[in-house]
């Protein structure tokens, strides 16, 4: 039985753990405010909030309910638009109405939930943050002008009123954005957790993390498969340093990766680069490990981590073995992972002295899109010589690809135009792109060359390489 | 000043078709469709599917009691394929089961043996083979024989514009309830309740009065539910009628993307010439429209293309020819702009090309050739109340065009890997259905004894705010607060023989009908007031719910007056009708006045190009738009904002890709990219043209849904300009959408 709170009601259901939360909300709970459109995380119409207690605090995130299995909701608080709506509009709803942020209304409940999530969870309440919280929501009617006005107004109005993250929930209750019963939710959840059933440990069952990949690919089939919900297991979801090593927990989300101080110290543009990965809605739900195990040749985090010498810790019931990420990818969607094994963590050196990183990604649409080609670069320079270079790229091979020959070729070379051009030529020999919906083979070849140029132009502005390369 | 429906939208309380409560006996339907683009059905095996859990019935062409024909303008489309298959996604059978999942599973158990037939996907190839939906049409004005010799520069070129998926968020949805005496109640997400009613009647062999069609609201449509909601409604109706249980049919989003028609791709050849005064004196185009496998609305759409071929310019010598070509693609359909965007893209491409060759800046050619009062369009009508120049100049002035160009030139000279570009996009769009008979509407208004008012019209609310506007019109006409008025669901029982909610005419037609209804009742009420107050009707005025006599407030309020009228046995209901006057068109000579009036405007678009990566950002769009005298400025602003971003999407990132077998590859939001909040211009400013009252529509307003879509065309030319700032000597090309791939190939394609 799965037990969770839906708005202010306790749900105890025998529905399959693989059923999508959206299906449950609309068809079992008969709450019709949450809309169903793409069923694959790409539109945000189904956005709801998921609350849980973490380190003693009640934390909310927005989730795409269409690709969230019920099994991941066990013991959580789910908030739909009905949960925050009363006869009178709350101030967020009022703002949306006033500035013309809604036309046909099909996307609107999702926008309301995304902005509520923003107020509940965003540490900083700038206009830019508010826009980021609705970046996963597609609207075909308004051209986003009204939605942008609403995001701005909500941020400007509430930034001074909710200046600390402390007591956010109580303050939002005071502001009449949340109903009073929100204050009681932590105690409800605590009671729930006491008599939770432990996750059945089926060694043959399929691990489910954020489900943002699984539920896009095979939602129907998953309803009847034995599933292993990692959210119920003892796998960390944070990033920590132990001696010379930095660890990313096996349940760490893409957004946690993006915001990691330790990682941003190593890779200062990571926070910005990771904005190009899906949308905040999905980044909160998707895990880093899921991105690696899914082994999609254009996985962004796979490409980034490949450039960072990442090693995986794979655990089964008894032991943990390690494997280099590069060795983990064995062929198109083939990986070195045995039945019953899960990624417990990903680790890498905690320091890369005198090393620079850069990430590039080009897709059809700059945000919330899969790359046509992406690439990461790690490079260390000494006296204008390339001490070490590692270039990885996606979309140009059956796996997230470490450009070994190219990286090799660069290492030990002078940092100049010839080396860069030579590297690009070498890369062209090393890759095997195919034509598909993300671009023709020819395009991907030229694009990778340009992205290799972009690495050097971006990392070494003082050399003004662009004058000769572009 | 706000939308009527939005408060409920934000509470998640607005019900769409799939949200409506249904009884437990409701069945669910799913479609089995053609997997091939052209062929012949040899055998259809449904017995395995019939045995699946939950399956109640599988319907095919054999089950149709009436005609197997859903064509509207041209009768060339079957509801279910009988023998021949003409496109991938053509419906063959409908599975009805107890649950949606069961229906969908059973569909996978149907097998079909087919014989393949050679296919044509390309419009020009279809034309070569003589596969036309209807004979070609040509509009001509002036003297095309001598004009070219009078030009100082003449250029020719080819222009391609791609299709566009509507991406309304609510998929095609319908639920049908069987009623007594063979009757059916259809609740559909259609823009055209009467079309659904009429075609259902035809297919089921029933009189129209047995069929009630209701639409409360639609979750976006943009033309995609004008014609193409019909087949799904008819199928569900057929099932409900056969099984005598409610039947629901909701497409999945990806299914919707594969099965339904899109904006028509066009391929066109143009020839344009200017004289020494930079006047465009000759313009010739042949448009090849890819209609898909059936007519749908293609011929009307092509007609609008021809009528908008010269956009907002006066060109004395014009010959434009349009061919609607039958191919093995999904039948294409209405989409905001209805053929005019394709025409305007060709016009602007021709100007861009001749500017490139002659060295005259684009904006100068544009400005030199704008329509003036009294100038004739190629179909003979003369521009009246023309705001072409006024809106163009207003845009240049208010948005400091000189500074914009200066700033961009400086930027480009200082930056090597980043270039900026701009374009002005002026528009002129004719309002009225080009099929004259459609320009009619009815309304039914009741005032209840308590003074509250209910209004029904033929207009469908799909987010464009027509209910908001109709309510305003009635409130202003009766001079009572808006909250005393409700607008009812659109229903063929209350208002019959409705035209589709389309062509930006919904408020013009239905708003005027509602106003007439309100005026009729108001006149009767004034009669009652006159006798109560012993004065003349002409001296009476109702303002804010109070009755004034010769400017003095009386004790009579709206509520009392209504109540007294009732007891005086005065009719408090009115049905009214409006037909747009003064429009006509003679197809034999291709001359006439097909439009009641025109909408003008001009946009300035600025973009930034990343020349290293071949990507772009739309920085700003600033628009002066002629909205007449806006009745609901926030609604109108929203229409402009939404339309222009949709137009930009069409020109840039929205690309439909097909496999060799005609299957749509970009059939989800994961692969078909529409603008998101970051892609939309960060600055989007809309200013309404002042002094633009429109005597030809209700309360001096203008239709607004479609025209602003075409401002988006400017994005193409702004990006192209930035591309050319980087590659000075390379000729521009005109193949929309201008994807990142096309940009990069232009910038870096050859060099190795
Ligand atoms: C709308 C949308 C946009 C997206 N955009 C991007 C993008 O821009 N860039 C990008 O790279 N990806 C993108 N993705 C893909 C996807 O989100 C990522 O690959 C994501 O990181 C997968 O993580 P998850 O936790 O959701 O994985 P899940 O779906 O839960 O699992 C994926 C696979 O990994 C396995 N798995 C998960 N965790 C573990 C573990 N700890 N141990 C062993 N096996 C495990 C599962 O069994 C499954 O096979 C997008 C997805 C969506 C829906
Ligand atoms: S339905 Fe589109 S994100 Fe869930
Ligand atoms: S209001 Fe229609 S999709 Fe956003």
Coordinates of N, CA and C in Angstrom, one line a residue, chain A residues 23 27 220 223, chain B residues 24-30 52-57 95-107 245-249:
Chain A
X23 N -1.9 10.3 -13.3 CA -3.0 9.4 -13.5 C -3.8 9.3 -12.2
X27 N -7.5 10.6 -12.2 CA -8.5 9.6 -12.4 C -8.9 8.9 -11.1
X220 N 3.8 2.7 -19.9 CA 2.8 1.7 -19.8 C 3.4 0.4 -19.1
X223 N 4.1 -0.1 -15.3 CA 3.0 -0.3 -14.3 C 2.9 -1.7 -13.8
Chain B
X24 N -20.5 6.3 -15.0 CA -19.6 5.1 -15.0 C -19.8 4.2 -16.2
X25 N -20.8 4.4 -17.0 CA -21.0 3.6 -18.2 C -20.3 4.2 -19.4
X26 N -19.5 5.3 -19.2 CA -18.8 5.9 -20.3 C -17.7 5.0 -20.9
X27 N -17.7 4.9 -22.2 CA -16.7 4.1 -22.8 C -15.6 5.0 -23.4
X28 N -14.5 4.4 -23.8 CA -13.4 5.2 -24.3 C -13.0 4.6 -25.7
X29 N -12.6 5.5 -26.5 CA -12.3 5.1 -27.9 C -10.9 5.5 -28.3
X30 N -10.3 4.6 -29.1 CA -9.0 4.9 -29.6 C -8.9 4.5 -31.1
X52 N -9.9 -8.7 -27.1 CA -9.1 -8.1 -26.0 C -10.1 -7.7 -24.9
X53 N -9.5 -7.7 -23.7 CA -10.2 -7.3 -22.5 C -10.9 -6.0 -22.7
X54 N -12.1 -5.9 -22.3 CA -12.8 -4.6 -22.3 C -13.4 -4.1 -23.6
X55 N -13.0 -4.7 -24.7 CA -13.4 -4.2 -26.0 C -14.9 -4.4 -26.2
X56 N -15.6 -3.3 -26.5 CA -17.1 -3.4 -26.7 C -17.4 -3.4 -28.1
X57 N -16.7 -2.7 -28.9 CA -17.0 -2.7 -30.4 C -15.9 -2.1 -31.1
X95 N -11.7 1.7 -32.0 CA -11.9 0.7 -31.0 C -12.6 1.4 -29.8
X96 N -13.6 0.8 -29.3 CA -14.3 1.3 -28.2 C -14.3 0.3 -27.1
X97 N -13.8 0.7 -25.9 CA -13.6 -0.2 -24.8 C -14.0 0.4 -23.5
X98 N -13.9 -0.4 -22.4 CA -14.4 0.1 -21.1 C -13.4 1.1 -20.6
X99 N -12.1 0.9 -20.8 CA -11.2 1.9 -20.3 C -10.3 2.4 -21.5
X100 N -9.7 3.6 -21.3 CA -8.9 4.1 -22.3 C -7.7 3.2 -22.6
X101 N -7.1 2.6 -21.6 CA -5.9 1.8 -21.7 C -6.3 0.5 -22.5
X102 N -7.5 0.0 -22.2 CA -7.9 -1.2 -23.0 C -8.1 -0.9 -24.5
X103 N -8.7 0.2 -24.7 CA -8.9 0.6 -26.1 C -7.6 0.8 -26.8
X104 N -6.7 1.4 -26.2 CA -5.4 1.7 -26.8 C -4.6 0.3 -27.0
X105 N -4.7 -0.6 -26.1 CA -4.1 -1.8 -26.2 C -4.7 -2.6 -27.4
X106 N -6.0 -2.6 -27.5 CA -6.6 -3.4 -28.6 C -6.2 -2.9 -29.9
X107 N -6.0 -1.6 -30.0 CA -5.6 -1.0 -31.3 C -4.3 -1.6 -31.8
X245 N -24.2 4.2 -25.5 CA -23.5 4.5 -24.2 C -22.7 5.8 -24.5
X246 N -22.4 6.6 -23.4 CA -21.5 7.7 -23.6 C -20.1 7.2 -24.1
X247 N -19.5 8.0 -25.0 CA -18.2 7.6 -25.5 C -17.3 8.8 -25.5
X248 N -16.1 8.6 -25.0 CA -15.1 9.7 -24.9 C -14.0 9.4 -25.8
X249 N -13.5 10.4 -26.6 CA -12.3 10.2 -27.4 C -11.4 11.4 -27.2

